mmCIF file of C-alpha atoms and ligand atoms in Angstrom:
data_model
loop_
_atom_site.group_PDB
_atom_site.id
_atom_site.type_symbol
_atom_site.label_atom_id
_atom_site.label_comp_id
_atom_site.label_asym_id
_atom_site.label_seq_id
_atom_site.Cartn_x
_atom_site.Cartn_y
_atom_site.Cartn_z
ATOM 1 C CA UNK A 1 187.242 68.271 59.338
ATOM 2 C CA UNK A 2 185.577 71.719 60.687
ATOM 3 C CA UNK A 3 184.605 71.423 64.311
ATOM 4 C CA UNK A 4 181.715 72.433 65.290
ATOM 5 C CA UNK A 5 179.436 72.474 68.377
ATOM 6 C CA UNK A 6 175.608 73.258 67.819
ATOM 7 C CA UNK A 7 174.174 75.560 69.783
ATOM 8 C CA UNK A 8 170.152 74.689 69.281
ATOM 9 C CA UNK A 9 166.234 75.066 70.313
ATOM 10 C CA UNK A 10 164.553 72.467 68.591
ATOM 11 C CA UNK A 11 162.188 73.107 66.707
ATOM 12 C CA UNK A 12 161.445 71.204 63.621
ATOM 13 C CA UNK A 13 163.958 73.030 61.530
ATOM 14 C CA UNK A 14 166.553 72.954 64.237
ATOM 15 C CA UNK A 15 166.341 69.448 64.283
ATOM 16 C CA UNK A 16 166.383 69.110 60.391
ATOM 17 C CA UNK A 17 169.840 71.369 60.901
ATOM 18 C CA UNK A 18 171.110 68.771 63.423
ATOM 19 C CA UNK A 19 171.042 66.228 60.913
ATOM 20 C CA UNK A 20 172.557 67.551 58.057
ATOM 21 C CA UNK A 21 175.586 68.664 60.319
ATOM 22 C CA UNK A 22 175.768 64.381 61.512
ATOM 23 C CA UNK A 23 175.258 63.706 58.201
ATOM 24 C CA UNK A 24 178.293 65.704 56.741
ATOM 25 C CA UNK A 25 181.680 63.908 56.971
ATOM 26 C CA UNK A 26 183.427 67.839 56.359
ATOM 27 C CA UNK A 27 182.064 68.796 60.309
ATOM 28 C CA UNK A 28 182.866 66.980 63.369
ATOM 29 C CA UNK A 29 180.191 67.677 66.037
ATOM 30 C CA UNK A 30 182.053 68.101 69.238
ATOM 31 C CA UNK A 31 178.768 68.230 70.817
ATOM 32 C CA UNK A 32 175.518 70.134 71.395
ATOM 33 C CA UNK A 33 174.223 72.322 73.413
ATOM 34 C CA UNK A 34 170.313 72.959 74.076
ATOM 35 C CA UNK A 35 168.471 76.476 75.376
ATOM 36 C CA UNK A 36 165.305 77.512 75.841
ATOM 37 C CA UNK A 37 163.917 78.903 72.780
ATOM 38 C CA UNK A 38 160.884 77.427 70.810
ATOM 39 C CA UNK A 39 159.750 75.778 73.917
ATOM 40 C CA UNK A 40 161.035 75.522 77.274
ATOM 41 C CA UNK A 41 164.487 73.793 78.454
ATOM 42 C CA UNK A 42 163.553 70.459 79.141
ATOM 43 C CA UNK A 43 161.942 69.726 76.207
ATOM 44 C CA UNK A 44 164.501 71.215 73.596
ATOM 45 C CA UNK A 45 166.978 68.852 75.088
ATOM 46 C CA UNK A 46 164.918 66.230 74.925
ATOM 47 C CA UNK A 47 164.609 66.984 71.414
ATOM 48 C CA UNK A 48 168.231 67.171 70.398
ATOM 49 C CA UNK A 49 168.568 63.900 72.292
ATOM 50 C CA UNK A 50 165.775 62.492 70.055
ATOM 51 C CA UNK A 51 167.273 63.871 66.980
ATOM 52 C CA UNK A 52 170.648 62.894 67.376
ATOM 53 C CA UNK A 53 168.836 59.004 68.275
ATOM 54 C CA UNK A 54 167.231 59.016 64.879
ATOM 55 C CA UNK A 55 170.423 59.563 63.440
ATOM 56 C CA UNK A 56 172.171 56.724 65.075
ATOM 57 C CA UNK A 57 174.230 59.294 66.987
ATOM 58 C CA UNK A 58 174.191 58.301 70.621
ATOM 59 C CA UNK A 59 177.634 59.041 70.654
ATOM 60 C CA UNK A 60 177.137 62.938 70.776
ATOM 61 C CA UNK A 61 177.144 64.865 74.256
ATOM 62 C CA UNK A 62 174.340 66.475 74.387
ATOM 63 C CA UNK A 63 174.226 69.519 77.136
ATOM 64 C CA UNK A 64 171.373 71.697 78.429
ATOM 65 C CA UNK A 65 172.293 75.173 78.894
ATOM 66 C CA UNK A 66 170.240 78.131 79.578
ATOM 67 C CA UNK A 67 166.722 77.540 80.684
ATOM 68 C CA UNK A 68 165.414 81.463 80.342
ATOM 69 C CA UNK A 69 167.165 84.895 78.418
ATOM 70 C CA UNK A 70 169.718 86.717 80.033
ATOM 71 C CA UNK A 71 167.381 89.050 81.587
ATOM 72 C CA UNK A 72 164.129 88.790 80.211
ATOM 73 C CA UNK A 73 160.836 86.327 81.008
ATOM 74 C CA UNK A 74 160.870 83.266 78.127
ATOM 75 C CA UNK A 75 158.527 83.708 75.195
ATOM 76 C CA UNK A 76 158.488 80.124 73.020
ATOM 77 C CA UNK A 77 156.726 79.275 70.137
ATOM 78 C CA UNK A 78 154.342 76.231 70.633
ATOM 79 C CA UNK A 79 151.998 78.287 67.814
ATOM 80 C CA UNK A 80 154.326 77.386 65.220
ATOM 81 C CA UNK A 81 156.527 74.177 66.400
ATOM 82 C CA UNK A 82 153.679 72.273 68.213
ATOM 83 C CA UNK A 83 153.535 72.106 72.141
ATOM 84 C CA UNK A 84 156.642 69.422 71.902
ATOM 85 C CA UNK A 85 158.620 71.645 70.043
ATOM 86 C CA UNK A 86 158.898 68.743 67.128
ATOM 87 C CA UNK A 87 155.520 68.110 66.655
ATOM 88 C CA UNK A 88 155.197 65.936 63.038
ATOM 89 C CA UNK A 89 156.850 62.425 63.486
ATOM 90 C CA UNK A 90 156.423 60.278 65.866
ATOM 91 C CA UNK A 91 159.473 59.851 67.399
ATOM 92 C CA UNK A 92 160.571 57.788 70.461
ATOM 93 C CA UNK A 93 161.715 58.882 74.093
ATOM 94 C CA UNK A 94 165.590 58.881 74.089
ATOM 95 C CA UNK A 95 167.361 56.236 75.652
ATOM 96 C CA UNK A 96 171.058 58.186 75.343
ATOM 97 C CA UNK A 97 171.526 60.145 78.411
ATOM 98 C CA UNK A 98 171.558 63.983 78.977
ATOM 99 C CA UNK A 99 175.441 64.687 79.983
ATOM 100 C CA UNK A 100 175.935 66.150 83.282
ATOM 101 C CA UNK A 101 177.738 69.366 82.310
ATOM 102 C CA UNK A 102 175.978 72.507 82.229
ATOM 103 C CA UNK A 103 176.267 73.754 78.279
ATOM 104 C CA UNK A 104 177.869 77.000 79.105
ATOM 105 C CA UNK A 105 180.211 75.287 80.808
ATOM 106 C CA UNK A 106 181.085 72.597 77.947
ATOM 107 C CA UNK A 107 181.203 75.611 75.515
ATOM 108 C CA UNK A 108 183.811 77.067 77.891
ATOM 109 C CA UNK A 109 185.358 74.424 78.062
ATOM 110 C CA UNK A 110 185.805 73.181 74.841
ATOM 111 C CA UNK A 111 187.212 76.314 73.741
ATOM 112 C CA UNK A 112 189.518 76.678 75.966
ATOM 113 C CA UNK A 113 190.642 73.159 75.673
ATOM 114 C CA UNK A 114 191.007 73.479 71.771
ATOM 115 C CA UNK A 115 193.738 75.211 69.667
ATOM 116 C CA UNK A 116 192.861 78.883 69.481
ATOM 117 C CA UNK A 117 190.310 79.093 66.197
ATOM 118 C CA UNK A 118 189.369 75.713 65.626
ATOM 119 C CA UNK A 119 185.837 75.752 66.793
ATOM 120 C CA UNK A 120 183.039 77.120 64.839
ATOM 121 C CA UNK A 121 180.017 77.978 66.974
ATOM 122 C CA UNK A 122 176.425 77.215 64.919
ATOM 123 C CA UNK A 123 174.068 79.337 66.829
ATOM 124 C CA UNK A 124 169.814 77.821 65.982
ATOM 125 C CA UNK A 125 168.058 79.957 68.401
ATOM 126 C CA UNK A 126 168.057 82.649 71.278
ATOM 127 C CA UNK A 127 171.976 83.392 71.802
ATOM 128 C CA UNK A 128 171.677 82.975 75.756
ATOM 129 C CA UNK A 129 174.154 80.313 76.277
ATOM 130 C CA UNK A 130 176.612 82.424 73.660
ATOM 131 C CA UNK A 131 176.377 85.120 75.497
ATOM 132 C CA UNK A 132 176.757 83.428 78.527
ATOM 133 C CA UNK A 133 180.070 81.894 78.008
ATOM 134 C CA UNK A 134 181.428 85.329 76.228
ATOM 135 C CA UNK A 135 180.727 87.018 79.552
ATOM 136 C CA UNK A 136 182.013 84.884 82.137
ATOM 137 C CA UNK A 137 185.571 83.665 80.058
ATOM 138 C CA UNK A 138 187.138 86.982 78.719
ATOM 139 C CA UNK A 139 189.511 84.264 76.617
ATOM 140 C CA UNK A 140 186.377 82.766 75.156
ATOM 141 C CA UNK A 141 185.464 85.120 72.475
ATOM 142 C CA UNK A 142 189.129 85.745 71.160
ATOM 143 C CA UNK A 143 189.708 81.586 70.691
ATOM 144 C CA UNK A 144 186.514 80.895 68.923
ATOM 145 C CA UNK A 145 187.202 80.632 64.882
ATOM 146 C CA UNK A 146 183.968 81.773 64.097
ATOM 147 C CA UNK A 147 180.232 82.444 64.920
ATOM 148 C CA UNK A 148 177.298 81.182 62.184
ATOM 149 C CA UNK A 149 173.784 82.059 63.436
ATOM 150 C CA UNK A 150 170.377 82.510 62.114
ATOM 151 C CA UNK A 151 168.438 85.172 63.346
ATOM 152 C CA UNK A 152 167.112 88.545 62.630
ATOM 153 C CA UNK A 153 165.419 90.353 59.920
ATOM 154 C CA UNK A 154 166.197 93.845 58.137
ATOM 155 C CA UNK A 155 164.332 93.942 54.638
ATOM 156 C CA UNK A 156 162.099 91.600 55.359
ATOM 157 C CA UNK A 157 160.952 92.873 58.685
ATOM 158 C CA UNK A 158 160.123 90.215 62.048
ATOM 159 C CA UNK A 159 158.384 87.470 62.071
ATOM 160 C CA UNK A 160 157.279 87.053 66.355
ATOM 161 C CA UNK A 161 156.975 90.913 65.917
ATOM 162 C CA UNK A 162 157.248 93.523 63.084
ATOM 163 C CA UNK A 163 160.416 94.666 64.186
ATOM 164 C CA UNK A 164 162.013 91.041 65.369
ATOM 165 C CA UNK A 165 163.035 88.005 64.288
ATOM 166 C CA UNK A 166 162.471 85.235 66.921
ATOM 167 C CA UNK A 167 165.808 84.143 68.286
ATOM 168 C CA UNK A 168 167.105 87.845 68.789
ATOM 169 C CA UNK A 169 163.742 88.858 70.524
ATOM 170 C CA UNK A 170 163.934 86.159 72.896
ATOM 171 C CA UNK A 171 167.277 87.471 74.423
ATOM 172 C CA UNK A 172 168.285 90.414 72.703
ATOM 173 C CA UNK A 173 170.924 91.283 75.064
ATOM 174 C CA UNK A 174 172.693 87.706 74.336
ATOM 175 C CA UNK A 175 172.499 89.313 70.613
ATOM 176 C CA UNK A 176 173.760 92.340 71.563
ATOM 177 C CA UNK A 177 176.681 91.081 73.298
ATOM 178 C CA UNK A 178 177.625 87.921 70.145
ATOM 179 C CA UNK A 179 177.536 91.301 67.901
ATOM 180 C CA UNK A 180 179.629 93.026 70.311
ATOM 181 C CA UNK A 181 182.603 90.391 70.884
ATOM 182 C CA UNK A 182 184.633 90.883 68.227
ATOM 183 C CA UNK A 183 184.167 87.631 66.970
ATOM 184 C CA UNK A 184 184.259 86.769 63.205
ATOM 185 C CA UNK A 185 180.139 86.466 62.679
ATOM 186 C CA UNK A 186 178.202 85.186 59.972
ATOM 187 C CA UNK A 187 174.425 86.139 60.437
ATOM 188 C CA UNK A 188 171.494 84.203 58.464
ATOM 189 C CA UNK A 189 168.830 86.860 59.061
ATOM 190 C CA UNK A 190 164.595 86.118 57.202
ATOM 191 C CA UNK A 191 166.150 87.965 54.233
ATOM 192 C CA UNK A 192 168.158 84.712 53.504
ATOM 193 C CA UNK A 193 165.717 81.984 54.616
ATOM 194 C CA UNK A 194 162.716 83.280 53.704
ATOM 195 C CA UNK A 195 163.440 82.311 49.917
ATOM 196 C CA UNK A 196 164.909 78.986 51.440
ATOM 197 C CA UNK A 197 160.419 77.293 50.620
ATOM 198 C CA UNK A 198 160.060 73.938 51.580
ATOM 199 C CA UNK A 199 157.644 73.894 48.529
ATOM 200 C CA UNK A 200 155.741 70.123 48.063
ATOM 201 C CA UNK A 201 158.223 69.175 45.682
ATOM 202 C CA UNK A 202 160.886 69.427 47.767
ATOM 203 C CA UNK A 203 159.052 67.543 50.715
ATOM 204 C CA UNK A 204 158.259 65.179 48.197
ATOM 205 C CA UNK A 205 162.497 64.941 47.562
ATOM 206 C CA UNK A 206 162.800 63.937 50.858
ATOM 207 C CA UNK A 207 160.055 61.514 51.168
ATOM 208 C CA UNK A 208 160.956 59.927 48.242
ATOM 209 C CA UNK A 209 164.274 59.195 50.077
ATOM 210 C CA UNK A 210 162.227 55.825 51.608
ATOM 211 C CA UNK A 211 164.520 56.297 54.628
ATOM 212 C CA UNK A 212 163.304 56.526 58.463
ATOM 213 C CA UNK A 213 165.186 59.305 58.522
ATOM 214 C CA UNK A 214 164.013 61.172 55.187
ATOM 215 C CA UNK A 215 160.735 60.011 56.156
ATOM 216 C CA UNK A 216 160.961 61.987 59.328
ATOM 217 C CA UNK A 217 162.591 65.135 58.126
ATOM 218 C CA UNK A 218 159.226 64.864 55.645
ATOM 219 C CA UNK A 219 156.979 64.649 58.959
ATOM 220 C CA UNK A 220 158.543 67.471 60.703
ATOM 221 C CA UNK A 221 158.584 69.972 58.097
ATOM 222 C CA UNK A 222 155.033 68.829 57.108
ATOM 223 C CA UNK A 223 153.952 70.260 60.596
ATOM 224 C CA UNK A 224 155.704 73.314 60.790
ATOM 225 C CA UNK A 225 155.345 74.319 57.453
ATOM 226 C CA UNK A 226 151.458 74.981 57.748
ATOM 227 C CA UNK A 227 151.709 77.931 60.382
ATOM 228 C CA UNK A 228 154.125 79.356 57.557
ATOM 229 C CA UNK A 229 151.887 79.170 54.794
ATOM 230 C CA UNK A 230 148.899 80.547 56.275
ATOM 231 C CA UNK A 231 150.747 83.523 57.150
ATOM 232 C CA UNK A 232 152.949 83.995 54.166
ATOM 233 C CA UNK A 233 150.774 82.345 51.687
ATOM 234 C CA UNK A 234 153.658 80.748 50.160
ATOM 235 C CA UNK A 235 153.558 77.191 48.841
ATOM 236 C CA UNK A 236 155.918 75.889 52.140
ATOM 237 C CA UNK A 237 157.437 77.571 54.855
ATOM 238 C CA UNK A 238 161.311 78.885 55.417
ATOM 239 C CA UNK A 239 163.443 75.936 56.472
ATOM 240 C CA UNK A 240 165.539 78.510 58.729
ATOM 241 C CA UNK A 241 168.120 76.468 60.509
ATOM 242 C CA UNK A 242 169.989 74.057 58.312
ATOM 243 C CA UNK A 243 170.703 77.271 55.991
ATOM 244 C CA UNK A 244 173.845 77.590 59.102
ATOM 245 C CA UNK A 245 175.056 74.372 58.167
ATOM 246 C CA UNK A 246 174.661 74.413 54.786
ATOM 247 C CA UNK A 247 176.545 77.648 54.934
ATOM 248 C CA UNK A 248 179.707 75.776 56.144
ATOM 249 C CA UNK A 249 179.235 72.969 53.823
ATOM 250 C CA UNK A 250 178.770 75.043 50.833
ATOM 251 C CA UNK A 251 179.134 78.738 51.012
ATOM 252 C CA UNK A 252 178.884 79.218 47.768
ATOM 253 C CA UNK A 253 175.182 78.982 47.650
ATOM 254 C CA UNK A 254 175.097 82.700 50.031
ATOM 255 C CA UNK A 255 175.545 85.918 49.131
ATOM 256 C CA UNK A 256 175.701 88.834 51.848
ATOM 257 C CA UNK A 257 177.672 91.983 52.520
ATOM 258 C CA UNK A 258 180.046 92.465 55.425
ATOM 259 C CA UNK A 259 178.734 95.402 57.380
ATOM 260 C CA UNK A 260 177.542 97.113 60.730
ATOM 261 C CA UNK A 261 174.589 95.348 63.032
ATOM 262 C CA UNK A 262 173.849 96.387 66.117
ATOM 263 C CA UNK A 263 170.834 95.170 68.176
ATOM 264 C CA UNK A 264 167.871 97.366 69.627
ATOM 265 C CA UNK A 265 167.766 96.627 73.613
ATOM 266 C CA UNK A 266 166.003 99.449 74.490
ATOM 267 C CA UNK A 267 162.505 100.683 72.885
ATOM 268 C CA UNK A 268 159.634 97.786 73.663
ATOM 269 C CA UNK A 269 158.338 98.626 70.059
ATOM 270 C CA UNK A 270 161.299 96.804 68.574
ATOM 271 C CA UNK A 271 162.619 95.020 71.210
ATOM 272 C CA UNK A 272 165.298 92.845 69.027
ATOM 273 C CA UNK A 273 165.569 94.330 65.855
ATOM 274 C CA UNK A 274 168.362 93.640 64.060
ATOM 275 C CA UNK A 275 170.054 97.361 62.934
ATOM 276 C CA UNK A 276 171.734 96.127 59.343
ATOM 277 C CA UNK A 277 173.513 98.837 58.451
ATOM 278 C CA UNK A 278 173.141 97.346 54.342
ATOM 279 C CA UNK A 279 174.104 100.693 52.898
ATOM 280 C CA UNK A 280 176.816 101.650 55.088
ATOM 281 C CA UNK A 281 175.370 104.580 55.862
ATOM 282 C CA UNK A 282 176.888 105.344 58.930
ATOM 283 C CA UNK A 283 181.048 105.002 60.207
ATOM 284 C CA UNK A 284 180.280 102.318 62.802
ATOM 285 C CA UNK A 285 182.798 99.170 61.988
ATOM 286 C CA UNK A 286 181.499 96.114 60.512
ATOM 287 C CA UNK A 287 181.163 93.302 63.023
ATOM 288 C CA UNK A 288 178.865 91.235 60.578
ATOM 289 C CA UNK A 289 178.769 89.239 57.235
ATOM 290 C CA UNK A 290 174.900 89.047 56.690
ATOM 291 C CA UNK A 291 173.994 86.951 54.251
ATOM 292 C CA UNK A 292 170.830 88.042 51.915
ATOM 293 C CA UNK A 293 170.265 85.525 49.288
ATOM 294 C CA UNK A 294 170.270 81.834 48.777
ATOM 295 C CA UNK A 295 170.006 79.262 46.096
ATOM 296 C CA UNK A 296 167.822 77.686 47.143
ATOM 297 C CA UNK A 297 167.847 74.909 44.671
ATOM 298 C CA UNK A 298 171.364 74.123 45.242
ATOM 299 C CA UNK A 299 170.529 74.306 49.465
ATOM 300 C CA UNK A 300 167.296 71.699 49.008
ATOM 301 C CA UNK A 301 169.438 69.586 46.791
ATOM 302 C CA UNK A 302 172.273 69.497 49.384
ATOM 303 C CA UNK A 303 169.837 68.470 51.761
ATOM 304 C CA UNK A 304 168.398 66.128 50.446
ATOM 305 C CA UNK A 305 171.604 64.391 49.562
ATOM 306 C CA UNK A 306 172.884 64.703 52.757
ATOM 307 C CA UNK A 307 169.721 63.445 54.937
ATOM 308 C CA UNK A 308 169.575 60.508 52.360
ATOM 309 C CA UNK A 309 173.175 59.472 53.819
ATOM 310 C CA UNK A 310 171.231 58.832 57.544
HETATM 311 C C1 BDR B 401 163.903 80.900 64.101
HETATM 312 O O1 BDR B 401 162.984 80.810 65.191
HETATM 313 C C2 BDR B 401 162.629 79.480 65.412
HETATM 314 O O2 BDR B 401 161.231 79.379 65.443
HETATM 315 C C3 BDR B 401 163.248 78.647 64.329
HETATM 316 O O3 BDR B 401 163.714 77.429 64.868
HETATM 317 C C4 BDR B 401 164.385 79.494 63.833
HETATM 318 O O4 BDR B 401 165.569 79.281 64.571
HETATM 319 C C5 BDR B 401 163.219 81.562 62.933
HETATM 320 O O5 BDR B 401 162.779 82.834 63.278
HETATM 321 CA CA1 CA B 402 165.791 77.417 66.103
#
């Protein structure tokens, strides 16, 4: 069994990503870790809490980290996820309690507590508490196995602004410093999730699942999904976040190149673009695998399997 701790904004898809990791018997979740992202701090851990309830998983620590970017005022998303962050099912207040510790602190702790590369980080949204833990424990970095995050955009451009993907314009200096660390990264940019549709068959799939929970993944999407298709005018919207999990589950189903990224920190104009250096046009080292395709037949049928275990 992988270990894993999620690192997470909910957000609809983050919280559809939260349950196919609980539902997968290959990852143990060591715990999970909440920032501000999609909407503020006390309401993403709120929703982790509420996602990991509807799983039957009061047995997870869930942690509240960061509650703004490194250095930077907090843009969220309430345009797109609803002004709860989960808007779509109803869902109940959570009875399991927030834990105590401060997230940076668990992820500092768990990694140093752990064998040296046993824990996979699964990064959902802005990379704040990351960041965080990279810069305060210089051992942190070197004893983490791995990094999977989505964020970004290259090909496909930004989707908060031209240049930038969401998570990395939130805090693009926690980006700049995950791409920076050395550590072995796996980044799931638009490129990749963009052909990930939740078209109405495949919200149909999960509906037809005649669960609580499949009935609820149904719900959230169903909410989210609208900004998406106005915009795109796409039948669905990208179903971003679980594409991290899936990626450990089932690799197979990516396809990306290993090659330079560096972050843009500097201009306003594109705050947090994501520099993919896809043709290897320059000498500067890869840091990244960034992934560019997905089948994403094989990813909604995982899914779907998966959320019908819950
Ligand atoms: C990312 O931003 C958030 O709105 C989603 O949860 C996802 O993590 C997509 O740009
Ligand atoms: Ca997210």
């Amino acid at each position: 069994m992988r270990k894993i701790i999620i690192d997470t904004d909910p957000g609809q898809d983050d919280a559809v990503a939260i349950l196919l990791a609980l539902a997968s018997r290959e990852l143990e979740v060591l715990g999970i870790t909440a920032v501000a992202g999609n909407v503020p701090l006390p309401l993403t851990e709120v929703n982790v809490r509420k996602t990991c309830e509807l799983a039957g998983r009061t047995d997870i620590g869930v942690y509240a980290g960061a509650d703004r970017p490194l250095e930077r005022a907090l843009v969220t998303a309430e345009h797109v996820h609803g002004k709860t962050g989960i808007d779509g099912p109803d869902l109940p207040e959570p009875t399991m309690p927030l834990r105590t510790q401060h997230g940076v602190d668990f992820l500092i702790e768990q990694v140093m507590d752990h064998a040296p590369g046993t824990i996979t980080l699964c990064a959902l949204g802005p990379l704040t508490n990351l960041a965080t833990a990279i810069r305060r424990e210089p051992e942190f970095a070197p004893r983490v196995a791995e990094i999977v995050l989505m964020g970004g955009g290259y090909f496909e451009g930004g989707n908060i602004t031209p240049a930038a993907e969401f998570n990395i314009y939130v805090d693009p200096e926690a980006a700049a410093t995950v791409c920076a660390a050395g550590i072995d990264l796996t980044i799931i940019p638009l490129d990749c999730t963009h052909k990930a549709l939740t078209t109405r068959a495949r919200v149909e799939a999960f509906r037809a699942i005649g669960t609580p929970v499949g009935d609820a993944v149904a719900d959230l999407i169903g909410f989210f999904e609208r900004f998406d298709e106005a915009k795109y005018g796409t039948d669905g919207a990208p179903l971003h976040d679980p594409c991290v999990i899936a990626q450990l589950l089932q690799p197979d189903l990516f396809t990306g190149r290993t090659v330079n990224v560096e972050i843009e920190t500097g201009s306003e104009l594109t705050r947090g673009a994501t520099v993919v250096d896809w043709w290897r046009v320059t000498d500067r080292p890869a840091n990244a695998t960034v992934l560019g395709d997905v089948d994403a037949e094989g990813y909604f049928k995982l899914l779907t399997e998966r959320i019908a275990r819950l």
